[in-house]
Coordinates of C-alpha atoms in Angstrom, one line a residue:
Chain A
M6 CA 97.1 -4.6 20.2
T7 CA 99.4 -7.4 21.1
I8 CA 102.2 -4.9 21.6
Y9 CA 99.9 -2.8 23.8
N10 CA 99.0 -5.8 25.9
V11 CA 102.6 -6.9 26.4
T12 CA 104.4 -3.6 26.7
G13 CA 101.7 -1.0 27.5
I14 CA 102.6 1.1 24.5
I15 CA 100.4 1.9 21.5
N16 CA 102.2 1.3 18.3
F17 CA 101.3 4.1 15.9
A18 CA 103.5 2.5 13.2
Q19 CA 101.1 -0.5 13.0
G20 CA 99.4 0.8 9.8
E21 CA 102.8 1.0 8.1
F22 CA 103.3 -2.7 8.6
A23 CA 100.1 -3.2 6.6
M24 CA 101.4 -1.0 3.9
L25 CA 104.8 -2.9 3.9
G26 CA 103.0 -6.2 3.6
A27 CA 101.2 -5.2 0.5
M28 CA 104.2 -3.4 -1.0
V29 CA 106.5 -6.4 -0.4
L30 CA 104.0 -8.6 -2.1
V31 CA 103.9 -6.2 -5.0
S32 CA 107.6 -6.3 -5.3
L33 CA 107.7 -10.0 -5.3
E34 CA 105.4 -10.2 -8.3
P35 CA 108.1 -10.3 -10.9
L36 CA 109.4 -13.5 -9.3
G37 CA 106.2 -15.3 -10.3
L38 CA 105.8 -17.1 -7.1
P39 CA 102.5 -18.7 -6.4
L40 CA 100.2 -16.4 -4.3
P41 CA 100.4 -18.4 -1.0
V42 CA 104.2 -18.5 -1.2
G43 CA 104.4 -14.8 -2.0
V44 CA 102.1 -14.0 0.9
A45 CA 104.0 -16.1 3.3
V46 CA 107.3 -14.5 2.2
A47 CA 105.9 -11.0 2.5
V48 CA 104.4 -11.7 6.0
A49 CA 107.6 -13.2 7.2
A50 CA 109.6 -10.3 5.8
V51 CA 107.4 -7.7 7.5
A52 CA 107.5 -9.7 10.8
L53 CA 111.3 -9.5 10.6
M54 CA 111.1 -5.8 9.9
G55 CA 108.8 -5.5 13.0
G56 CA 111.5 -7.2 15.1
L57 CA 114.1 -5.0 13.6
V58 CA 112.1 -1.9 14.4
E59 CA 111.8 -3.0 18.0
R60 CA 115.5 -3.7 18.3
L61 CA 116.5 -0.4 16.7
T62 CA 114.0 2.0 18.2
I63 CA 112.2 0.6 21.2
H64 CA 114.9 -1.6 22.7
P65 CA 117.5 1.2 23.2
A66 CA 114.8 3.3 24.9
R67 CA 113.2 0.5 26.9
R68 CA 113.7 2.3 30.2
A69 CA 111.9 5.4 29.0
S70 CA 108.3 6.1 29.9
P71 CA 105.4 4.7 27.8
V72 CA 104.6 8.2 26.5
T73 CA 108.2 8.5 25.2
L74 CA 108.0 5.1 23.6
I75 CA 104.6 5.9 22.0
I76 CA 106.2 9.1 20.5
I77 CA 109.0 6.9 19.2
T78 CA 106.5 4.8 17.4
I79 CA 105.1 7.9 15.7
G80 CA 108.6 8.7 14.6
V81 CA 109.0 5.1 13.3
D82 CA 105.7 5.6 11.4
I83 CA 107.0 8.7 9.7
S84 CA 110.4 7.1 8.9
I85 CA 108.9 3.9 7.4
R86 CA 106.6 6.0 5.2
G87 CA 109.6 8.1 4.1
L88 CA 111.6 5.0 3.3
A89 CA 108.7 3.5 1.4
L90 CA 108.5 6.7 -0.6
L91 CA 112.1 6.3 -1.6
V92 CA 111.8 2.6 -2.4
W93 CA 108.4 2.5 -4.2
G94 CA 107.8 6.1 -5.2
T95 CA 104.4 7.8 -5.1
D96 CA 102.7 5.6 -7.7
P97 CA 99.9 3.4 -6.4
Y98 CA 100.2 -0.3 -7.2
A99 CA 97.4 -2.8 -7.8
I100 CA 97.2 -6.3 -6.5
S101 CA 94.7 -8.5 -8.3
P102 CA 92.0 -10.2 -6.2
F103 CA 92.9 -13.6 -4.9
T104 CA 90.1 -15.2 -6.8
A105 CA 88.7 -13.7 -10.0
G106 CA 85.0 -13.5 -10.7
P107 CA 81.9 -11.4 -10.3
P108 CA 80.8 -10.3 -6.8
L109 CA 78.6 -12.7 -4.9
R110 CA 75.1 -12.1 -3.8
V111 CA 74.4 -13.0 -0.2
A112 CA 70.9 -12.5 1.1
G113 CA 70.3 -9.5 -1.1
A114 CA 73.7 -7.9 -0.3
I115 CA 76.5 -7.8 -2.8
I116 CA 79.9 -8.7 -1.6
T117 CA 83.1 -8.9 -3.6
R118 CA 85.1 -12.1 -3.7
Q119 CA 87.9 -10.3 -2.0
G120 CA 85.5 -9.2 0.7
V121 CA 84.9 -12.8 1.5
W122 CA 88.7 -13.3 1.7
I123 CA 88.9 -10.4 4.1
L124 CA 86.2 -11.8 6.4
G125 CA 87.7 -15.3 6.2
T126 CA 91.1 -14.0 7.0
T127 CA 89.8 -12.0 9.9
A128 CA 88.1 -15.0 11.3
L129 CA 91.3 -17.0 10.8
V130 CA 93.5 -14.4 12.5
L131 CA 91.1 -14.3 15.5
A132 CA 91.2 -18.0 15.7
F133 CA 95.0 -17.9 15.5
L134 CA 95.2 -15.3 18.3
Y135 CA 92.8 -17.3 20.5
V136 CA 94.8 -20.5 20.1
F137 CA 98.1 -18.8 20.4
F138 CA 97.3 -16.9 23.6
E139 CA 95.2 -19.6 25.3
H140 CA 96.9 -22.8 24.2
T141 CA 100.6 -22.3 23.5
Y142 CA 103.4 -21.7 25.9
P143 CA 104.8 -18.6 24.1
G144 CA 101.3 -17.1 24.1
K145 CA 100.8 -17.8 27.8
T146 CA 104.2 -16.3 28.5
L147 CA 103.2 -13.1 26.6
R148 CA 100.0 -12.9 28.6
A149 CA 101.8 -13.5 31.9
C150 CA 104.1 -10.6 31.0
A151 CA 101.1 -8.4 30.4
I152 CA 99.2 -9.5 33.5
N153 CA 102.0 -9.1 36.0
P154 CA 105.3 -7.8 34.7
L155 CA 107.0 -8.1 38.1
S156 CA 106.2 -11.8 38.6
A157 CA 107.0 -12.4 34.9
R158 CA 110.5 -11.1 35.5
L159 CA 110.8 -13.1 38.7
S160 CA 109.8 -16.2 36.7
G161 CA 112.7 -15.5 34.4
I162 CA 110.8 -14.1 31.5
R163 CA 112.8 -11.4 29.7
P164 CA 110.6 -8.5 29.0
D165 CA 112.7 -7.3 26.1
R166 CA 112.4 -10.6 24.4
M167 CA 108.7 -10.5 24.9
S168 CA 108.6 -7.0 23.4
L169 CA 110.5 -8.3 20.4
L170 CA 108.1 -11.2 19.9
A171 CA 105.1 -8.9 20.3
F172 CA 106.5 -6.5 17.6
A173 CA 107.3 -9.3 15.2
L174 CA 103.9 -10.9 15.7
S175 CA 102.0 -7.6 15.3
A176 CA 104.0 -6.6 12.2
G177 CA 103.2 -10.0 10.7
L178 CA 99.5 -9.7 11.4
G179 CA 99.6 -6.1 10.1
A180 CA 101.1 -7.4 6.9
V181 CA 98.4 -10.0 6.5
A182 CA 95.8 -7.2 6.9
G183 CA 97.5 -5.0 4.3
I184 CA 97.8 -7.8 1.8
V185 CA 94.2 -9.0 2.1
I186 CA 92.7 -5.5 1.6
A187 CA 95.2 -4.4 -1.1
P188 CA 93.2 -5.8 -4.0
L189 CA 90.2 -3.6 -3.0
T190 CA 92.1 -0.4 -2.4
L191 CA 95.4 0.0 -4.3
V192 CA 98.6 0.3 -2.4
S193 CA 100.8 3.4 -2.2
Y194 CA 103.5 4.4 0.3
D195 CA 101.0 6.6 2.3
I196 CA 98.1 4.2 3.0
G197 CA 99.6 3.2 6.4
L198 CA 98.5 6.2 8.3
G199 CA 94.8 6.0 7.5
L200 CA 94.8 2.2 8.2
G201 CA 96.7 2.7 11.4
L202 CA 94.2 5.4 12.6
R203 CA 91.2 3.3 11.7
G204 CA 92.8 0.3 13.4
F205 CA 93.4 2.4 16.5
V206 CA 89.9 3.7 16.6
A207 CA 88.5 0.2 16.1
A208 CA 90.7 -1.1 18.9
I209 CA 89.6 1.7 21.2
M210 CA 86.0 0.9 20.4
G211 CA 86.7 -2.7 21.4
G212 CA 88.3 -1.6 24.7
L213 CA 91.9 -1.8 23.5
V214 CA 92.7 -5.2 24.8
N215 CA 90.2 -7.4 23.1
P216 CA 90.8 -8.6 19.5
A217 CA 87.2 -9.7 18.9
G218 CA 86.0 -6.4 20.2
A219 CA 88.3 -4.6 17.8
V220 CA 86.9 -6.5 14.9
V221 CA 83.3 -5.5 15.8
G222 CA 84.6 -2.0 16.3
A223 CA 86.1 -2.0 12.9
L224 CA 82.9 -3.3 11.2
L225 CA 80.9 -0.6 13.1
L226 CA 83.4 2.1 12.1
A227 CA 83.3 1.0 8.4
V228 CA 79.5 1.1 8.4
L229 CA 79.5 4.6 10.0
E230 CA 82.0 5.8 7.4
N231 CA 80.0 4.5 4.5
L232 CA 76.8 5.9 5.9
A233 CA 78.5 9.3 6.2
A234 CA 79.8 9.1 2.7
G235 CA 76.4 8.0 1.4
L236 CA 74.2 10.4 3.3
F237 CA 76.4 13.5 3.2
R238 CA 79.2 13.5 0.8
A239 CA 82.2 11.2 0.2
A240 CA 84.7 13.7 1.7
Y241 CA 83.1 13.3 5.1
K242 CA 84.1 9.6 5.2
E243 CA 87.6 10.6 6.3
T244 CA 86.4 12.5 9.3
V245 CA 84.3 9.8 10.8
A246 CA 87.2 7.9 12.4
F247 CA 88.3 11.1 14.2
L248 CA 84.8 11.9 15.3
V249 CA 84.3 8.4 16.7
L250 CA 87.7 8.6 18.4
F251 CA 86.7 11.9 20.2
L252 CA 83.3 10.6 21.2
I253 CA 84.7 7.4 22.6
L254 CA 87.5 9.1 24.5
F255 CA 85.0 11.6 26.0
F256 CA 82.2 9.2 26.9
R257 CA 83.4 5.6 26.9
P258 CA 87.1 5.5 27.6
H259 CA 86.9 1.8 28.4
G260 CA 85.4 0.9 25.0
I261 CA 81.8 0.7 23.9
F262 CA 81.5 -2.9 24.9
G263 CA 82.2 -2.3 28.6
G264 CA 84.8 -4.4 30.4
G265 CA 87.9 -2.5 29.5
A266 CA 91.5 -3.0 30.7
R267 CA 91.3 -6.6 31.7
G268 CA 94.2 -9.0 31.3
G269 CA 93.5 -11.9 29.1
L270 CA 93.4 -11.4 25.4
Chain B
M20 CA 125.0 -20.7 50.5
L21 CA 123.9 -17.0 50.4
E22 CA 126.1 -14.3 51.8
V23 CA 125.1 -10.7 52.0
E24 CA 127.8 -8.3 53.0
T25 CA 127.3 -4.7 54.2
L26 CA 124.4 -4.1 51.7
S27 CA 123.1 -0.6 51.4
V28 CA 120.1 0.3 49.3
A29 CA 118.4 3.6 48.8
Y30 CA 115.2 4.8 47.2
G31 CA 116.3 8.2 46.0
A32 CA 117.2 10.1 49.2
I33 CA 115.7 7.5 51.5
Q34 CA 118.1 5.0 52.8
A35 CA 116.3 1.7 53.2
L36 CA 119.2 -0.6 54.1
R37 CA 122.3 0.5 55.9
G38 CA 125.0 -2.0 55.7
V39 CA 123.1 -5.2 56.2
S40 CA 125.1 -8.5 56.5
L41 CA 123.6 -11.9 56.8
S42 CA 124.2 -15.5 55.7
V43 CA 121.9 -18.4 54.9
G44 CA 123.3 -21.9 55.2
E45 CA 122.3 -24.6 52.7
G46 CA 119.4 -26.6 53.9
S47 CA 118.3 -24.2 56.6
I48 CA 115.4 -21.9 57.2
V49 CA 116.4 -18.4 58.1
T50 CA 113.9 -15.8 59.0
L51 CA 114.1 -12.1 58.9
I52 CA 111.8 -10.4 61.4
G53 CA 111.1 -6.7 61.8
A54 CA 108.3 -4.1 61.7
N55 CA 106.8 -2.6 58.6
G56 CA 109.3 -0.4 56.8
A57 CA 112.3 -2.0 58.5
G58 CA 113.8 -3.0 55.1
K59 CA 112.9 -6.7 55.0
T60 CA 111.1 -6.5 51.6
T61 CA 113.9 -4.2 50.3
L62 CA 116.5 -6.8 51.2
L63 CA 114.6 -9.6 49.4
R64 CA 114.0 -7.4 46.3
T65 CA 117.7 -6.6 46.2
I66 CA 118.8 -10.3 46.5
S67 CA 116.4 -11.3 43.7
G68 CA 117.7 -8.5 41.4
L69 CA 114.6 -6.3 41.4
L70 CA 116.6 -3.5 43.1
R71 CA 120.3 -2.5 42.7
P72 CA 122.2 -1.9 45.8
G73 CA 124.2 1.3 46.4
S74 CA 127.0 -0.7 47.9
G75 CA 127.8 -4.1 49.4
R76 CA 127.8 -7.5 47.8
I77 CA 125.6 -10.5 47.5
A78 CA 127.2 -14.0 46.8
F79 CA 125.3 -17.2 46.0
D80 CA 127.4 -20.4 46.2
G81 CA 130.5 -18.3 46.4
R82 CA 129.6 -16.5 43.1
E83 CA 129.0 -12.8 43.2
I84 CA 125.5 -12.0 42.0
T85 CA 125.3 -8.3 43.1
G86 CA 123.4 -6.2 40.6
R87 CA 122.3 -9.1 38.4
A88 CA 118.9 -8.7 36.7
A89 CA 115.9 -10.6 38.2
E90 CA 115.5 -12.6 35.0
D91 CA 119.0 -14.0 35.5
V92 CA 119.0 -14.5 39.3
V93 CA 116.0 -16.9 39.0
R94 CA 118.1 -19.0 36.6
L95 CA 120.9 -19.3 39.1
G96 CA 118.4 -21.0 41.5
I97 CA 117.0 -18.2 43.6
S98 CA 113.2 -17.8 43.4
H99 CA 111.4 -14.9 45.0
A100 CA 107.7 -15.0 46.0
P101 CA 107.0 -11.3 46.5
E102 CA 104.7 -9.7 49.0
G103 CA 101.1 -9.9 48.1
R104 CA 101.2 -13.2 46.2
Q105 CA 101.6 -11.6 42.8
N106 CA 100.1 -14.5 40.8
F107 CA 99.0 -14.1 37.2
A108 CA 95.4 -13.4 38.2
A109 CA 93.9 -14.0 34.7
L110 CA 95.7 -17.3 34.1
T111 CA 94.5 -20.6 35.5
V112 CA 96.3 -22.3 38.4
R113 CA 97.8 -24.7 36.0
D114 CA 99.1 -22.0 33.7
N115 CA 100.5 -20.1 36.7
L116 CA 102.5 -23.2 37.6
L117 CA 103.6 -23.7 33.9
I118 CA 104.8 -20.1 33.8
G119 CA 106.6 -20.7 37.1
A120 CA 108.6 -23.4 35.3
Y121 CA 109.7 -21.0 32.6
P122 CA 113.4 -21.0 33.5
V123 CA 113.6 -24.8 33.3
Y124 CA 110.8 -25.5 30.8
R125 CA 113.0 -26.4 27.9
R126 CA 115.6 -28.2 30.0
H127 CA 113.2 -30.4 31.9
G128 CA 110.7 -31.0 29.1
K129 CA 107.0 -31.7 29.5
A130 CA 107.5 -34.8 31.7
G131 CA 109.8 -33.0 34.1
V132 CA 107.4 -30.1 34.4
Q133 CA 104.5 -32.5 35.0
A134 CA 106.4 -34.2 37.7
D135 CA 107.2 -30.9 39.4
Q136 CA 103.6 -30.0 39.2
E137 CA 102.7 -33.2 41.0
R138 CA 105.1 -32.4 43.7
V139 CA 103.4 -29.0 44.2
F140 CA 100.0 -30.7 44.3
A141 CA 101.3 -33.1 46.9
L142 CA 102.5 -30.1 49.0
F143 CA 99.2 -28.2 48.5
P144 CA 96.5 -30.6 47.5
V145 CA 93.8 -27.9 47.2
L146 CA 95.6 -26.5 44.2
R147 CA 94.8 -29.7 42.3
Q148 CA 91.1 -29.1 42.8
R149 CA 91.6 -25.5 41.6
E150 CA 93.7 -26.5 38.6
R151 CA 91.4 -25.0 35.9
Q152 CA 90.3 -22.0 38.0
M153 CA 91.6 -18.5 37.4
A154 CA 94.2 -17.6 40.0
G155 CA 92.4 -14.4 40.8
T156 CA 89.4 -16.3 42.0
L157 CA 91.2 -18.3 44.7
S158 CA 91.0 -17.5 48.4
G159 CA 93.9 -15.7 50.1
G160 CA 95.4 -18.9 51.5
E161 CA 95.1 -20.7 48.2
Q162 CA 96.7 -17.8 46.4
Q163 CA 99.6 -17.9 48.8
M164 CA 100.0 -21.6 48.2
L165 CA 99.9 -21.0 44.5
A166 CA 102.6 -18.3 44.9
I167 CA 104.9 -20.7 46.7
G168 CA 104.1 -23.6 44.4
R169 CA 104.6 -21.4 41.4
I170 CA 108.2 -20.5 42.3
L171 CA 108.9 -24.1 43.3
M172 CA 108.3 -25.0 39.7
A173 CA 111.6 -23.5 38.8
R174 CA 113.3 -26.0 41.1
P175 CA 115.0 -23.2 43.1
R176 CA 117.8 -24.1 45.6
L177 CA 116.9 -21.0 47.6
V178 CA 113.4 -19.4 48.0
L179 CA 112.8 -15.9 49.2
L180 CA 109.4 -15.8 50.8
D181 CA 107.9 -12.4 51.6
E182 CA 105.2 -12.4 54.3
P183 CA 103.5 -15.6 53.4
S184 CA 101.2 -15.2 56.4
M185 CA 99.9 -11.8 55.5
G186 CA 96.2 -11.4 55.8
L187 CA 95.6 -15.1 56.4
A188 CA 93.6 -16.9 59.1
P189 CA 95.7 -18.7 61.8
L190 CA 94.8 -22.2 60.6
V191 CA 95.8 -21.4 57.1
V192 CA 99.0 -19.8 58.2
R193 CA 99.8 -23.0 60.2
E194 CA 99.2 -25.2 57.1
I195 CA 101.4 -23.0 54.9
L196 CA 104.2 -22.8 57.5
K197 CA 104.0 -26.6 57.9
Q198 CA 104.8 -27.0 54.2
I199 CA 107.5 -24.3 54.2
R200 CA 109.2 -26.2 57.0
R201 CA 109.4 -29.3 54.8
L202 CA 111.1 -27.5 51.9
P203 CA 114.7 -28.1 53.1
E204 CA 114.1 -31.9 53.1
A205 CA 113.5 -31.5 49.3
G206 CA 116.7 -29.6 48.9
T207 CA 115.3 -26.0 49.0
T208 CA 116.8 -23.5 51.4
V209 CA 114.4 -20.8 52.8
L210 CA 114.8 -17.2 53.6
L211 CA 111.6 -16.2 55.2
V212 CA 110.5 -12.6 55.8
E213 CA 107.8 -12.2 58.4
Q214 CA 106.1 -9.7 60.6
N215 CA 104.5 -12.7 62.3
A216 CA 107.6 -13.3 64.4
R217 CA 106.2 -16.1 66.5
S218 CA 105.2 -18.3 63.6
A219 CA 108.5 -17.5 61.8
L220 CA 110.7 -18.4 64.7
A221 CA 108.7 -21.6 65.3
I222 CA 109.9 -23.1 62.0
A223 CA 113.2 -21.3 61.5
D224 CA 116.7 -22.4 62.4
R225 CA 118.2 -19.0 62.6
G226 CA 116.9 -15.5 62.6
Y227 CA 117.8 -11.9 62.1
V228 CA 116.0 -8.9 63.6
I229 CA 116.1 -5.9 61.3
E230 CA 115.2 -2.4 62.4
T231 CA 115.3 0.8 60.3
G232 CA 117.6 -0.8 57.7
R233 CA 120.1 -2.4 60.1
V234 CA 120.4 -5.9 61.6
V235 CA 120.1 -5.4 65.3
L236 CA 120.1 -9.0 66.5
A237 CA 121.1 -12.3 65.0
G238 CA 121.1 -15.8 66.4
S239 CA 119.5 -19.2 66.5
A240 CA 115.7 -19.2 66.5
D241 CA 115.7 -20.5 70.1
E242 CA 118.1 -17.7 71.3
L243 CA 115.9 -15.1 69.6
K244 CA 112.7 -16.5 71.1
R245 CA 114.3 -16.2 74.6
D246 CA 115.7 -12.8 74.0
P247 CA 113.8 -10.2 76.2
R248 CA 114.1 -7.5 73.5
V249 CA 112.5 -9.8 70.9
Q250 CA 109.9 -10.9 73.3
A251 CA 109.0 -7.3 74.1
A252 CA 109.0 -6.0 70.7
Y253 CA 107.9 -8.9 68.5
L254 CA 106.3 -11.6 70.5
G255 CA 104.0 -9.3 72.4
R256 CA 105.1 -10.4 75.9
A257 CA 105.6 -8.0 78.7
T258 CA 109.1 -8.1 80.0
K259 CA 107.7 -8.4 83.5
G260 CA 105.0 -10.8 84.6
P261 CA 104.3 -14.3 83.4
P262 CA 104.3 -15.0 79.7
S263 CA 100.9 -15.0 78.1
K264 CA 99.6 -18.4 77.0
G265 CA 100.3 -18.3 73.3
S266 CA 97.1 -18.6 71.3
G267 CA 98.9 -19.2 68.1
L268 CA 97.6 -15.9 66.7
A269 CA 99.8 -13.6 64.9
I270 CA 101.5 -11.1 67.1
T271 CA 102.9 -8.2 65.2
Q272 CA 104.3 -4.9 66.0
E273 CA 103.1 -2.2 63.8

């Protein structure tokens, strides 16, 4: 989403960064690092990969149209998945939950401990994005670049540097997401696509430029998916994201929460 | 300070500038007047690096800058306030000024940037009152003041101002021009593009008249004001009969 705001392109490789985050953490396991250190290293490594991807694929084509660049990100998505297949094979890996113990009961609902981690991390990431974009100079610079690219250039802001920063930041955040959900799902080389698709649908539900809206969109999507799985059959779960995507693009192209393509976050 | 030599610029097959030459001396205010579509904006956009010329050269302080990217030109000391203000609408006035300081932010540090911001507020006090407001919510005049203040934050030695009077009430135009006139005192040279020829010539030292991509007249502001062709075409005076009493209103030729 940060990439979209800054560069106007949708990064369809975003889900792969989540996969990479979890995979790198899995690979670090033999080193026996404490979990926070491992997570930090994995996130930093994936952020670096995000920057590398930008330099190698987007940067050389930066004068191309957004559609071309979006198609490039699809190519990147396929390539990363292919490379992951070579490196990690087809076996799924497990990451143990961050804190062991039975699920918690909250007001009659049952929530796993890892679920609490996910919610907490989401809140933390949102807070980070808010502080970053509203209260730091690099964040404001990124926003300026998104709001008025012409004036940004005339102010001396280099759009290619901002694009690099946006990719690294998004990749790092993607890695955080991948790592925090990994204990609930299992990680294999091909989880990125599904994650990326759901992330994209959730972002569209939120109007594409609004991180908080995307979080609400994601919760809504997850509820719909599980309703579909529960009411009909589990296989229908996979189709919900596509169905929602179609419905929104047909009826509410600016997102279901109104507003739409504003500047800001 | 700025030398433009036989500059030609084309948008595809359309030739917007045909061999324009002009020079801007340090510490002066030079205005470029002409009708819509004459090539004034194209010239500014080429100087600031947004457009690449087909031929000709641009030199700043004797150094050739032809074809340099806009991000680099601003670092050399040329700041461009484009037509239509172009502020960062969803950022506050204060953040707009901070982004304006981008090329010098690290070099000058927080204190330096703060001092520059105070200078901008001294020039346009209303911006201080609007400091925490979104730029998009300002009035047209305030937005123009912000656009000028924003580019001054980079401490430019030359500013390119594109139609600062556009769409503004005469009183506001007068206020803004008064401050533009003071810029050379603070070490900032001005290249001012205007359709509002009367106002522009009132504060300029020299002027160029540009028509269909060519400079057709050049001279001191006084010479241009007296030139019958300028009077007829840009100052709205009939060549015969007594000059009309200037109301101070914008006289433009469309």
